[in-house]
PDB file of C-alpha atoms in Angstrom:
ATOM      1  CA  MET A   1     -60.802  35.889  85.243  1.00  0.00           C
ATOM      2  CA  ARG A   2     -60.234  32.285  84.331  1.00  0.00           C
ATOM      3  CA  LEU A   3     -61.259  32.866  80.712  1.00  0.00           C
ATOM      4  CA  ALA A   4     -58.970  35.896  80.465  1.00  0.00           C
ATOM      5  CA  ALA A   5     -56.057  33.893  81.781  1.00  0.00           C
ATOM      6  CA  VAL A   6     -56.613  31.152  79.207  1.00  0.00           C
ATOM      7  CA  ALA A   7     -56.749  33.719  76.371  1.00  0.00           C
ATOM      8  CA  LEU A   8     -53.578  35.325  77.626  1.00  0.00           C
ATOM      9  CA  CYS A   9     -51.713  31.998  77.625  1.00  0.00           C
ATOM     10  CA  ALA A  10     -52.845  31.182  74.075  1.00  0.00           C
ATOM     11  CA  ALA A  11     -51.662  34.531  72.818  1.00  0.00           C
ATOM     12  CA  ALA A  12     -48.245  33.983  74.437  1.00  0.00           C
ATOM     13  CA  LEU A  13     -47.851  30.562  72.753  1.00  0.00           C
ATOM     14  CA  CYS A  14     -48.613  32.020  69.313  1.00  0.00           C
ATOM     15  CA  VAL A  15     -46.086  34.764  69.795  1.00  0.00           C
ATOM     16  CA  GLY A  16     -43.469  32.158  70.824  1.00  0.00           C
ATOM     17  CA  PHE A  17     -44.003  30.036  67.680  1.00  0.00           C
ATOM     18  CA  LEU A  18     -43.791  32.883  65.211  1.00  0.00           C
ATOM     19  CA  PRO A  19     -39.921  33.178  65.098  1.00  0.00           C
ATOM     20  CA  ILE A  20     -39.527  29.398  64.677  1.00  0.00           C
ATOM     21  CA  SER A  21     -41.901  29.128  61.719  1.00  0.00           C
ATOM     22  CA  GLY A  22     -40.364  32.196  60.172  1.00  0.00           C
ATOM     23  CA  CYS A  23     -36.845  30.720  60.404  1.00  0.00           C
ATOM     24  CA  GLN A  24     -37.977  27.502  58.788  1.00  0.00           C
ATOM     25  CA  ARG A  25     -39.525  29.418  55.934  1.00  0.00           C
ATOM     26  CA  VAL A  26     -36.338  31.414  55.274  1.00  0.00           C
ATOM     27  CA  ALA A  27     -34.201  28.280  55.409  1.00  0.00           C
ATOM     28  CA  SER A  28     -36.442  26.584  52.899  1.00  0.00           C
ATOM     29  CA  VAL A  29     -36.053  29.459  50.446  1.00  0.00           C
ATOM     30  CA  ALA A  30     -32.275  29.624  50.915  1.00  0.00           C
ATOM     31  CA  ALA A  31     -31.853  25.857  50.247  1.00  0.00           C
ATOM     32  CA  ALA A  32     -33.490  26.072  46.839  1.00  0.00           C
ATOM     33  CA  PRO A  33     -30.793  25.728  44.045  1.00  0.00           C
ATOM     34  CA  PRO A  34     -30.250  28.809  41.899  1.00  0.00           C
ATOM     35  CA  ALA A  35     -31.343  28.663  38.268  1.00  0.00           C
ATOM     36  CA  ALA A  36     -28.572  27.525  35.904  1.00  0.00           C
ATOM     37  CA  SER A  37     -27.150  30.424  33.985  1.00  0.00           C
ATOM     38  CA  GLY A  38     -26.721  28.349  30.765  1.00  0.00           C
ATOM     39  CA  ASP A  39     -30.121  26.723  30.650  1.00  0.00           C
ATOM     40  CA  LYS A  40     -31.191  28.830  27.682  1.00  0.00           C
ATOM     41  CA  ALA A  41     -27.830  28.804  25.814  1.00  0.00           C
ATOM     42  CA  ALA A  42     -27.314  26.296  22.950  1.00  0.00           C
ATOM     43  CA  PRO A  43     -24.340  23.839  23.333  1.00  0.00           C
ATOM     44  CA  GLN A  44     -21.222  24.875  21.434  1.00  0.00           C
ATOM     45  CA  ALA A  45     -20.611  22.836  18.243  1.00  0.00           C
ATOM     46  CA  GLU A  46     -17.352  20.904  17.796  1.00  0.00           C
ATOM     47  CA  GLY A  47     -14.921  21.949  15.090  1.00  0.00           C
ATOM     48  CA  VAL A  48     -13.942  25.265  13.592  1.00  0.00           C
ATOM     49  CA  ALA A  49     -16.635  27.577  12.291  1.00  0.00           C
ATOM     50  CA  LEU A  50     -15.511  30.202   9.785  1.00  0.00           C
ATOM     51  CA  THR A  51     -17.174  32.914   7.822  1.00  0.00           C
ATOM     52  CA  ALA A  52     -17.117  32.991   4.052  1.00  0.00           C
ATOM     53  CA  ASP A  53     -14.526  35.787   4.169  1.00  0.00           C
ATOM     54  CA  GLU A  54     -12.275  33.789   6.497  1.00  0.00           C
ATOM     55  CA  ILE A  55     -12.473  30.740   4.237  1.00  0.00           C
ATOM     56  CA  GLU A  56     -11.448  32.871   1.278  1.00  0.00           C
ATOM     57  CA  LYS A  57      -8.576  34.505   3.161  1.00  0.00           C
ATOM     58  CA  THR A  58      -7.146  31.206   4.434  1.00  0.00           C
ATOM     59  CA  GLY A  59      -7.413  29.557   1.014  1.00  0.00           C
ATOM     60  CA  ILE A  60      -9.298  26.528   2.261  1.00  0.00           C
ATOM     61  CA  ALA A  61     -10.148  24.020  -0.489  1.00  0.00           C
ATOM     62  CA  THR A  62     -12.076  20.781  -0.254  1.00  0.00           C
ATOM     63  CA  VAL A  63     -12.526  17.679  -2.368  1.00  0.00           C
ATOM     64  CA  ALA A  64     -15.295  15.100  -2.215  1.00  0.00           C
ATOM     65  CA  ALA A  65     -14.155  11.723  -0.882  1.00  0.00           C
ATOM     66  CA  ALA A  66     -14.595   9.090  -3.589  1.00  0.00           C
ATOM     67  CA  ALA A  67     -15.664   5.564  -2.706  1.00  0.00           C
ATOM     68  CA  THR A  68     -13.043   2.880  -3.332  1.00  0.00           C
ATOM     69  CA  THR A  69     -11.900  -0.534  -2.164  1.00  0.00           C
ATOM     70  CA  HIS A  70      -8.500  -1.561  -0.883  1.00  0.00           C
ATOM     71  CA  ALA A  71      -6.974  -4.722   0.561  1.00  0.00           C
ATOM     72  CA  PRO A  72      -4.501  -4.812   3.441  1.00  0.00           C
ATOM     73  CA  GLU A  73      -0.935  -5.094   2.181  1.00  0.00           C
ATOM     74  CA  SER A  74       2.222  -6.798   3.358  1.00  0.00           C
ATOM     75  CA  ILE A  75       5.579  -5.096   2.790  1.00  0.00           C
ATOM     76  CA  GLY A  76       8.658  -6.702   1.273  1.00  0.00           C
ATOM     77  CA  TYR A  77      11.849  -5.543  -0.384  1.00  0.00           C
ATOM     78  CA  ALA A  78      12.994  -5.926  -3.967  1.00  0.00           C
ATOM     79  CA  VAL A  79      16.142  -5.428  -5.996  1.00  0.00           C
ATOM     80  CA  VAL A  80      16.160  -4.747  -9.733  1.00  0.00           C
ATOM     81  CA  MET A  81      18.375  -7.315 -11.417  1.00  0.00           C
ATOM     82  CA  THR A  82      21.003  -6.254 -13.935  1.00  0.00           C
ATOM     83  CA  ARG A  83      20.166  -7.085 -17.529  1.00  0.00           C
ATOM     84  CA  GLU A  84      23.761  -8.172 -18.192  1.00  0.00           C
ATOM     85  CA  ALA A  85      23.126 -11.527 -16.532  1.00  0.00           C
ATOM     86  CA  ILE A  86      19.898 -12.029 -18.475  1.00  0.00           C
ATOM     87  CA  ALA A  87      21.500 -10.941 -21.754  1.00  0.00           C
ATOM     88  CA  GLN A  88      24.376 -13.373 -21.177  1.00  0.00           C
ATOM     89  CA  ALA A  89      21.943 -16.192 -20.478  1.00  0.00           C
ATOM     90  CA  VAL A  90      19.994 -15.394 -23.651  1.00  0.00           C
ATOM     91  CA  ALA A  91      23.216 -15.315 -25.686  1.00  0.00           C
ATOM     92  CA  ASP A  92      24.364 -18.638 -24.224  1.00  0.00           C
ATOM     93  CA  LEU A  93      20.973 -20.092 -25.011  1.00  0.00           C
ATOM     94  CA  ALA A  94      21.142 -18.894 -28.621  1.00  0.00           C
ATOM     95  CA  SER A  95      24.689 -20.220 -29.120  1.00  0.00           C
ATOM     96  CA  ALA A  96      23.914 -23.603 -27.609  1.00  0.00           C
ATOM     97  CA  GLY A  97      20.739 -23.878 -29.656  1.00  0.00           C
ATOM     98  CA  ALA A  98      22.556 -23.071 -32.911  1.00  0.00           C
ATOM     99  CA  ALA A  99      25.302 -25.609 -32.206  1.00  0.00           C
ATOM    100  CA  GLU A 100      22.766 -28.266 -31.306  1.00  0.00           C
ATOM    101  CA  ARG A 101      20.765 -27.674 -34.484  1.00  0.00           C
ATOM    102  CA  GLN A 102      23.868 -27.836 -36.661  1.00  0.00           C
ATOM    103  CA  SER A 103      25.188 -31.068 -35.166  1.00  0.00           C
ATOM    104  CA  ARG A 104      21.739 -32.611 -35.328  1.00  0.00           C
ATOM    105  CA  SER A 105      21.494 -31.652 -39.007  1.00  0.00           C
ATOM    106  CA  VAL A 106      24.915 -33.185 -39.771  1.00  0.00           C
ATOM    107  CA  LEU A 107      23.934 -36.403 -38.031  1.00  0.00           C
ATOM    108  CA  ALA A 108      20.611 -36.589 -39.853  1.00  0.00           C
ATOM    109  CA  ARG A 109      22.321 -36.012 -43.226  1.00  0.00           C
ATOM    110  CA  GLY A 110      24.827 -38.761 -42.536  1.00  0.00           C
ATOM    111  CA  ARG A 111      22.069 -41.165 -41.691  1.00  0.00           C
ATOM    112  CA  ARG A 112      20.189 -40.334 -44.880  1.00  0.00           C
ATOM    113  CA  LEU A 113      23.311 -41.007 -46.972  1.00  0.00           C
ATOM    114  CA  ALA A 114      24.036 -44.346 -45.339  1.00  0.00           C
ATOM    115  CA  GLY A 115      24.497 -47.070 -47.977  1.00  0.00           C
ATOM    116  CA  THR A 116      25.013 -44.561 -50.809  1.00  0.00           C
ATOM    117  CA  PRO A 117      28.221 -43.512 -52.602  1.00  0.00           C
ATOM    118  CA  GLY A 118      28.221 -40.297 -50.564  1.00  0.00           C
ATOM    119  CA  ALA A 119      27.884 -42.082 -47.217  1.00  0.00           C
ATOM    120  CA  MET A 120      30.019 -40.937 -44.305  1.00  0.00           C
ATOM    121  CA  SER A 121      32.710 -43.183 -42.965  1.00  0.00           C
ATOM    122  CA  VAL A 122      32.060 -45.083 -39.782  1.00  0.00           C
ATOM    123  CA  GLU A 123      34.444 -42.824 -37.873  1.00  0.00           C
ATOM    124  CA  ALA A 124      32.751 -39.675 -39.227  1.00  0.00           C
ATOM    125  CA  GLN A 125      29.339 -41.055 -38.376  1.00  0.00           C
ATOM    126  CA  GLU A 126      30.414 -41.801 -34.806  1.00  0.00           C
ATOM    127  CA  ALA A 127      31.969 -38.357 -34.485  1.00  0.00           C
ATOM    128  CA  ALA A 128      28.730 -36.768 -35.697  1.00  0.00           C
ATOM    129  CA  GLU A 129      26.706 -38.749 -33.183  1.00  0.00           C
ATOM    130  CA  ARG A 130      29.077 -37.803 -30.368  1.00  0.00           C
ATOM    131  CA  GLN A 131      28.983 -34.109 -31.320  1.00  0.00           C
ATOM    132  CA  ALA A 132      25.200 -34.109 -31.518  1.00  0.00           C
ATOM    133  CA  THR A 133      25.027 -35.658 -28.051  1.00  0.00           C
ATOM    134  CA  VAL A 134      27.492 -33.110 -26.619  1.00  0.00           C
ATOM    135  CA  ASP A 135      25.700 -30.137 -28.179  1.00  0.00           C
ATOM    136  CA  HIS A 136      22.322 -31.386 -26.966  1.00  0.00           C
ATOM    137  CA  ALA A 137      23.698 -31.755 -23.446  1.00  0.00           C
ATOM    138  CA  SER A 138      25.134 -28.226 -23.628  1.00  0.00           C
ATOM    139  CA  LEU A 139      21.744 -26.858 -24.650  1.00  0.00           C
ATOM    140  CA  LEU A 140      20.041 -28.680 -21.785  1.00  0.00           C
ATOM    141  CA  LEU A 141      22.631 -27.312 -19.370  1.00  0.00           C
ATOM    142  CA  VAL A 142      21.989 -23.723 -20.459  1.00  0.00           C
ATOM    143  CA  GLU A 143      18.230 -24.207 -20.171  1.00  0.00           C
ATOM    144  CA  ARG A 144      18.530 -25.808 -16.741  1.00  0.00           C
ATOM    145  CA  ARG A 145      20.875 -23.063 -15.558  1.00  0.00           C
ATOM    146  CA  LEU A 146      18.340 -20.472 -16.706  1.00  0.00           C
ATOM    147  CA  SER A 147      15.573 -22.394 -14.935  1.00  0.00           C
ATOM    148  CA  ALA A 148      17.621 -22.688 -11.731  1.00  0.00           C
ATOM    149  CA  THR A 149      18.424 -18.982 -11.736  1.00  0.00           C
ATOM    150  CA  TYR A 150      15.020 -17.551 -12.646  1.00  0.00           C
ATOM    151  CA  GLY A 151      12.666 -20.264 -11.424  1.00  0.00           C
ATOM    152  CA  ARG A 152      10.953 -23.283 -12.926  1.00  0.00           C
ATOM    153  CA  ASN A 153       7.688 -21.369 -13.366  1.00  0.00           C
ATOM    154  CA  ALA A 154       9.097 -18.502 -15.424  1.00  0.00           C
ATOM    155  CA  PRO A 155       6.798 -17.370 -18.260  1.00  0.00           C
ATOM    156  CA  TRP A 156       9.325 -18.564 -20.870  1.00  0.00           C
ATOM    157  CA  ARG A 157       9.726 -22.084 -19.474  1.00  0.00           C
ATOM    158  CA  ASP A 158       8.090 -23.631 -22.567  1.00  0.00           C
ATOM    159  CA  ASN A 159       9.461 -21.150 -25.100  1.00  0.00           C
ATOM    160  CA  TYR A 160      13.005 -19.841 -24.727  1.00  0.00           C
ATOM    161  CA  ASN A 161      12.423 -17.703 -27.794  1.00  0.00           C
ATOM    162  CA  SER A 162       9.791 -15.808 -25.834  1.00  0.00           C
ATOM    163  CA  PRO A 163       9.558 -12.067 -26.612  1.00  0.00           C
ATOM    164  CA  GLN A 164       9.330 -11.443 -22.874  1.00  0.00           C
ATOM    165  CA  LEU A 165      12.769 -12.940 -22.296  1.00  0.00           C
ATOM    166  CA  SER A 166      14.200 -10.890 -25.150  1.00  0.00           C
ATOM    167  CA  ALA A 167      12.615  -7.724 -23.716  1.00  0.00           C
ATOM    168  CA  LEU A 168      14.346  -8.377 -20.387  1.00  0.00           C
ATOM    169  CA  ALA A 169      17.688  -8.908 -22.137  1.00  0.00           C
ATOM    170  CA  THR A 170      17.393  -5.620 -24.034  1.00  0.00           C
ATOM    171  CA  GLY A 171      16.206  -3.645 -20.994  1.00  0.00           C
ATOM    172  CA  GLU A 172      12.780  -2.869 -22.452  1.00  0.00           C
ATOM    173  CA  THR A 173      11.320  -4.424 -19.308  1.00  0.00           C
ATOM    174  CA  LYS A 174      13.000  -5.027 -15.959  1.00  0.00           C
ATOM    175  CA  LEU A 175      13.117  -7.957 -13.603  1.00  0.00           C
ATOM    176  CA  ALA A 176      12.934  -7.480  -9.830  1.00  0.00           C
ATOM    177  CA  ARG A 177      13.603 -10.101  -7.197  1.00  0.00           C
ATOM    178  CA  VAL A 178      11.244  -9.588  -4.250  1.00  0.00           C
ATOM    179  CA  THR A 179      11.513 -11.123  -0.788  1.00  0.00           C
ATOM    180  CA  PHE A 180       8.867 -10.983   1.934  1.00  0.00           C
ATOM    181  CA  PRO A 181       9.950 -11.837   5.497  1.00  0.00           C
ATOM    182  CA  LEU A 182       8.883 -15.138   6.997  1.00  0.00           C
ATOM    183  CA  GLY A 183       5.201 -15.070   7.933  1.00  0.00           C
ATOM    184  CA  ALA A 184       4.427 -11.842   6.079  1.00  0.00           C
ATOM    185  CA  LEU A 185       2.431 -13.653   3.402  1.00  0.00           C
ATOM    186  CA  GLY A 186       0.002 -16.529   3.418  1.00  0.00           C
ATOM    187  CA  PRO A 187       0.509 -19.701   1.402  1.00  0.00           C
ATOM    188  CA  ALA A 188      -1.006 -18.228  -1.763  1.00  0.00           C
ATOM    189  CA  THR A 189       1.062 -16.389  -4.356  1.00  0.00           C
ATOM    190  CA  PRO A 190      -0.137 -12.791  -4.784  1.00  0.00           C
ATOM    191  CA  ALA A 191      -1.524 -11.934  -8.207  1.00  0.00           C
ATOM    192  CA  THR A 192       0.324  -8.611  -8.476  1.00  0.00           C
ATOM    193  CA  LEU A 193       2.738  -6.419  -6.564  1.00  0.00           C
ATOM    194  CA  ARG A 194       3.061  -2.646  -6.211  1.00  0.00           C
ATOM    195  CA  LEU A 195       6.656  -1.440  -6.241  1.00  0.00           C
ATOM    196  CA  THR A 196       7.916   2.039  -5.316  1.00  0.00           C
ATOM    197  CA  HIS A 197      11.277   3.682  -4.740  1.00  0.00           C
ATOM    198  CA  LEU A 198      12.652   3.530  -1.221  1.00  0.00           C
ATOM    199  CA  GLY A 199      12.115   6.889   0.448  1.00  0.00           C
ATOM    200  CA  GLU A 200       9.622   7.930  -2.225  1.00  0.00           C
ATOM    201  CA  THR A 201       7.867  11.178  -1.347  1.00  0.00           C
ATOM    202  CA  GLN A 202       4.146  11.081  -0.758  1.00  0.00           C
ATOM    203  CA  GLY A 203       2.203  11.097  -3.980  1.00  0.00           C
ATOM    204  CA  GLY A 204       4.829   9.175  -5.931  1.00  0.00           C
ATOM    205  CA  LYS A 205       3.310   6.636  -8.277  1.00  0.00           C
ATOM    206  CA  SER A 206       3.957   2.942  -7.859  1.00  0.00           C
ATOM    207  CA  VAL A 207       4.508   0.445 -10.678  1.00  0.00           C
ATOM    208  CA  GLU A 208       2.418  -2.693 -10.849  1.00  0.00           C
ATOM    209  CA  SER A 209       4.078  -5.938 -11.831  1.00  0.00           C
ATOM    210  CA  VAL A 210       3.267  -7.316 -15.290  1.00  0.00           C
ATOM    211  CA  SER A 211       3.836 -10.936 -14.303  1.00  0.00           C
ATOM    212  CA  LEU A 212       4.835 -12.672 -11.088  1.00  0.00           C
ATOM    213  CA  TRP A 213       6.163 -16.112 -10.196  1.00  0.00           C
ATOM    214  CA  SER A 214       8.002 -17.856  -7.380  1.00  0.00           C
ATOM    215  CA  ALA A 215      11.770 -17.444  -7.132  1.00  0.00           C
ATOM    216  CA  PRO A 216      14.368 -19.624  -5.412  1.00  0.00           C
ATOM    217  CA  ALA A 217      14.625 -18.869  -1.712  1.00  0.00           C
ATOM    218  CA  ASP A 218      16.911 -16.060  -0.578  1.00  0.00           C
ATOM    219  CA  ALA A 219      19.646 -17.622   1.564  1.00  0.00           C
ATOM    220  CA  SER A 220      20.228 -14.376   3.479  1.00  0.00           C
ATOM    221  CA  ILE A 221      16.594 -13.606   4.427  1.00  0.00           C
ATOM    222  CA  PRO A 222      14.132 -16.277   5.646  1.00  0.00           C
ATOM    223  CA  GLY A 223      10.848 -15.822   3.832  1.00  0.00           C
ATOM    224  CA  ARG A 224       9.250 -16.127   0.410  1.00  0.00           C
ATOM    225  CA  SER A 225      10.780 -14.759  -2.774  1.00  0.00           C
ATOM    226  CA  PHE A 226       9.304 -13.884  -6.159  1.00  0.00           C
ATOM    227  CA  PHE A 227      10.343 -12.551  -9.541  1.00  0.00           C
ATOM    228  CA  ALA A 228       8.309  -9.629 -10.884  1.00  0.00           C
ATOM    229  CA  VAL A 229       8.470  -8.174 -14.377  1.00  0.00           C
ATOM    230  CA  LEU A 230       8.159  -4.366 -14.459  1.00  0.00           C
ATOM    231  CA  LYS A 231       7.226  -2.390 -17.532  1.00  0.00           C
ATOM    232  CA  GLY A 232       7.568   1.369 -17.771  1.00  0.00           C
ATOM    233  CA  SER A 233       9.475   1.660 -14.502  1.00  0.00           C
ATOM    234  CA  ASP A 234      12.231   4.244 -14.076  1.00  0.00           C
ATOM    235  CA  ALA A 235      13.999   2.086 -11.487  1.00  0.00           C
ATOM    236  CA  GLY A 236      17.706   1.650 -12.135  1.00  0.00           C
ATOM    237  CA  GLU A 237      19.473  -1.687 -12.345  1.00  0.00           C
ATOM    238  CA  GLY A 238      20.591  -2.796  -8.908  1.00  0.00           C
ATOM    239  CA  GLU A 239      18.197  -0.360  -7.194  1.00  0.00           C
ATOM    240  CA  ARG A 240      16.289  -1.532  -4.139  1.00  0.00           C
ATOM    241  CA  LEU A 241      12.531  -1.019  -4.096  1.00  0.00           C
ATOM    242  CA  LEU A 242       9.667  -1.300  -1.646  1.00  0.00           C
ATOM    243  CA  ALA A 243       7.149  -3.991  -2.591  1.00  0.00           C
ATOM    244  CA  ARG A 244       3.550  -4.256  -1.390  1.00  0.00           C
ATOM    245  CA  ALA A 245       1.451  -7.397  -1.804  1.00  0.00           C
ATOM    246  CA  PRO A 246      -2.313  -7.461  -1.145  1.00  0.00           C
ATOM    247  CA  ILE A 247      -3.370  -9.894   1.575  1.00  0.00           C
ATOM    248  CA  GLY A 248      -6.901 -10.631   2.705  1.00  0.00           C
ATOM    249  CA  ALA A 249     -10.193  -9.357   1.374  1.00  0.00           C
ATOM    250  CA  ALA A 250     -10.635  -5.833   0.058  1.00  0.00           C
ATOM    251  CA  ALA A 251     -12.643  -3.424   2.213  1.00  0.00           C
ATOM    252  CA  ALA A 252     -14.745  -0.448   1.185  1.00  0.00           C
ATOM    253  CA  GLY A 253     -13.679   3.054   2.169  1.00  0.00           C
ATOM    254  CA  VAL A 254     -12.322   6.354   0.885  1.00  0.00           C
ATOM    255  CA  VAL A 255      -8.905   7.825   0.088  1.00  0.00           C
ATOM    256  CA  VAL A 256      -7.783  10.840   2.106  1.00  0.00           C
ATOM    257  CA  PRO A 257      -5.268  12.878   0.046  1.00  0.00           C
ATOM    258  CA  PHE A 258      -1.794  13.241   1.515  1.00  0.00           C
ATOM    259  CA  SER A 259      -2.204  17.026   1.514  1.00  0.00           C
ATOM    260  CA  ALA A 260      -5.188  16.730   3.860  1.00  0.00           C
ATOM    261  CA  ALA A 261      -3.302  15.066   6.709  1.00  0.00           C
ATOM    262  CA  VAL A 262      -2.144  17.022   9.762  1.00  0.00           C
ATOM    263  CA  ILE A 263      -0.398  15.772  12.901  1.00  0.00           C
ATOM    264  CA  SER A 264      -1.475  16.672  16.420  1.00  0.00           C
ATOM    265  CA  GLY A 265      -0.796  14.831  19.653  1.00  0.00           C
ATOM    266  CA  GLY A 266       1.156  12.145  17.838  1.00  0.00           C
ATOM    267  CA  LYS A 267      -1.857  11.232  15.671  1.00  0.00           C
ATOM    268  CA  TYR A 268      -2.905  11.913  12.095  1.00  0.00           C
ATOM    269  CA  TRP A 269      -6.047  13.933  11.400  1.00  0.00           C
ATOM    270  CA  CYS A 270      -7.923  15.559   8.559  1.00  0.00           C
ATOM    271  CA  TYR A 271     -10.670  18.155   8.482  1.00  0.00           C
ATOM    272  CA  VAL A 272     -14.113  17.397   7.080  1.00  0.00           C
ATOM    273  CA  GLU A 273     -16.654  20.102   6.289  1.00  0.00           C
ATOM    274  CA  ALA A 274     -19.511  18.598   8.319  1.00  0.00           C
ATOM    275  CA  LYS A 275     -21.786  21.584   7.654  1.00  0.00           C
ATOM    276  CA  PRO A 276     -21.378  24.651   5.491  1.00  0.00           C
ATOM    277  CA  ARG A 277     -18.373  26.547   6.887  1.00  0.00           C
ATOM    278  CA  LEU A 278     -18.010  24.145   9.875  1.00  0.00           C
ATOM    279  CA  PHE A 279     -14.828  22.049   9.757  1.00  0.00           C
ATOM    280  CA  VAL A 280     -14.487  19.070  12.097  1.00  0.00           C
ATOM    281  CA  ARG A 281     -11.189  17.346  12.836  1.00  0.00           C
ATOM    282  CA  THR A 282     -11.356  13.579  12.216  1.00  0.00           C
ATOM    283  CA  ALA A 283      -8.747  10.952  13.109  1.00  0.00           C
ATOM    284  CA  ILE A 284      -7.392   8.869  10.207  1.00  0.00           C
ATOM    285  CA  ASP A 285      -5.373   5.663   9.981  1.00  0.00           C
ATOM    286  CA  THR A 286      -2.254   6.042   7.833  1.00  0.00           C
ATOM    287  CA  SER A 287      -1.246   2.368   7.835  1.00  0.00           C
ATOM    288  CA  MET A 288      -2.648   1.758   4.333  1.00  0.00           C
ATOM    289  CA  PRO A 289      -1.139   4.311   1.932  1.00  0.00           C
ATOM    290  CA  THR A 290      -2.042   4.286  -1.751  1.00  0.00           C
ATOM    291  CA  ASP A 291      -0.671   6.240  -4.698  1.00  0.00           C
ATOM    292  CA  ASP A 292      -3.148   9.070  -4.066  1.00  0.00           C
ATOM    293  CA  GLY A 293      -3.423   9.156  -0.283  1.00  0.00           C
ATOM    294  CA  TYR A 294      -4.346   7.137   2.792  1.00  0.00           C
ATOM    295  CA  PHE A 295      -7.076   4.528   2.527  1.00  0.00           C
ATOM    296  CA  VAL A 296      -9.562   4.994   5.381  1.00  0.00           C
ATOM    297  CA  ASN A 297     -12.426   2.594   6.000  1.00  0.00           C
ATOM    298  CA  GLY A 298     -14.098   4.292   8.934  1.00  0.00           C
ATOM    299  CA  GLY A 299     -15.118   7.730  10.148  1.00  0.00           C
ATOM    300  CA  ILE A 300     -15.401   9.349   6.708  1.00  0.00           C
ATOM    301  CA  THR A 301     -18.204   8.546   4.294  1.00  0.00           C
ATOM    302  CA  PRO A 302     -18.028   8.755   0.502  1.00  0.00           C
ATOM    303  CA  GLY A 303     -18.917  12.238  -0.688  1.00  0.00           C
ATOM    304  CA  ALA A 304     -17.679  13.943   2.470  1.00  0.00           C
ATOM    305  CA  LYS A 305     -15.832  17.207   1.806  1.00  0.00           C
ATOM    306  CA  ILE A 306     -12.207  16.780   2.895  1.00  0.00           C
ATOM    307  CA  VAL A 307     -10.011  19.871   3.333  1.00  0.00           C
ATOM    308  CA  THR A 308      -6.982  19.549   1.054  1.00  0.00           C
ATOM    309  CA  ALA A 309      -5.511  23.040   1.425  1.00  0.00           C
ATOM    310  CA  SER A 310      -4.795  25.086   4.576  1.00  0.00           C
ATOM    311  CA  ALA A 311      -5.648  22.209   6.917  1.00  0.00           C
ATOM    312  CA  GLY A 312      -2.746  23.317   9.105  1.00  0.00           C
ATOM    313  CA  LEU A 313      -4.346  26.750   9.538  1.00  0.00           C
ATOM    314  CA  LEU A 314      -7.549  25.095  10.691  1.00  0.00           C
ATOM    315  CA  LEU A 315      -5.605  23.102  13.249  1.00  0.00           C
ATOM    316  CA  ALA A 316      -3.935  26.266  14.537  1.00  0.00           C
ATOM    317  CA  ARG A 317      -7.300  28.006  14.750  1.00  0.00           C
ATOM    318  CA  GLU A 318      -8.824  25.092  16.649  1.00  0.00           C
ATOM    319  CA  LEU A 319      -5.971  24.824  19.148  1.00  0.00           C
ATOM    320  CA  ASN A 320      -5.841  28.598  19.592  1.00  0.00           C
ATOM    321  CA  PRO A 321      -9.292  30.066  18.963  1.00  0.00           C
ATOM    322  CA  SER A 322      -7.899  33.599  19.185  1.00  0.00           C
ATOM    323  CA  THR A 323      -6.012  32.973  15.932  1.00  0.00           C
ATOM    324  CA  ALA A 324      -7.821  34.676  13.084  1.00  0.00           C
ATOM    325  CA  ALA A 325      -7.267  34.733   9.340  1.00  0.00           C
ATOM    326  CA  ASP A 326      -5.091  37.604   8.209  1.00  0.00           C
TER     327      ASP A 326
END
């Protein structure tokens, strides 16, 4: 009887524990995290992927980015001087020089004839000396006026018969006065300047200065002023131009064509074909424009394929993936 009672109690305990262990087992299974649905899917690539047919329909064209170097530039303003003032100065210089040579010749002839039957009278000799002195002073005045107006370091400072001065007087070349605001340039004089029309459309070619030298300070604008000789420029006399002077060391980079740039979110971008038929939008800095595009020294490597046609369609496709080529 006692053994039967013990067996009966053990059986009751086992039956009581069965629901508890079963609940724990179910809870353990329910707490296990479900398998991620995207574990086997590849991550989506950035950019716009197109088929060959879509590329043909949208007219997408690319160009390989060429390696180049470019220095940061400071911006100033220039005005093309009228040739009338230069022509007048050249004419005054020629007249004063001719008068000075003539009076000097008369004085020299009188001195050679001194003591001979053909000698000049004392009064005539004194008059010749006075005239030679006056004409020499007039010549010096014209030269100093020219130096004060166009700078002491002008290319013709040692030769007022310089062909360069004559070319400016005839309009074959043009002279621009350039002023950079205070602090825009360092102490050194730039070797060359690039000058373009104000409001020039993108892609317009600049003109590089032939020669450059310091000019008298501009009383109306604090800063540094220069004279620049332009050859082959279509700028009109009196026209105001935009001047760019290189400052600092040149950096290596590439030029992104103007036609490649698109604007989104207040920033400039271009599309690069990172892989065949995959176009990735890349941010570009437009603070260093050149004649052919924007100089970029980061984010785009030489040889990269830059989209130069239909970049706007790529942007629309990226922002609205449902947009398809017609």
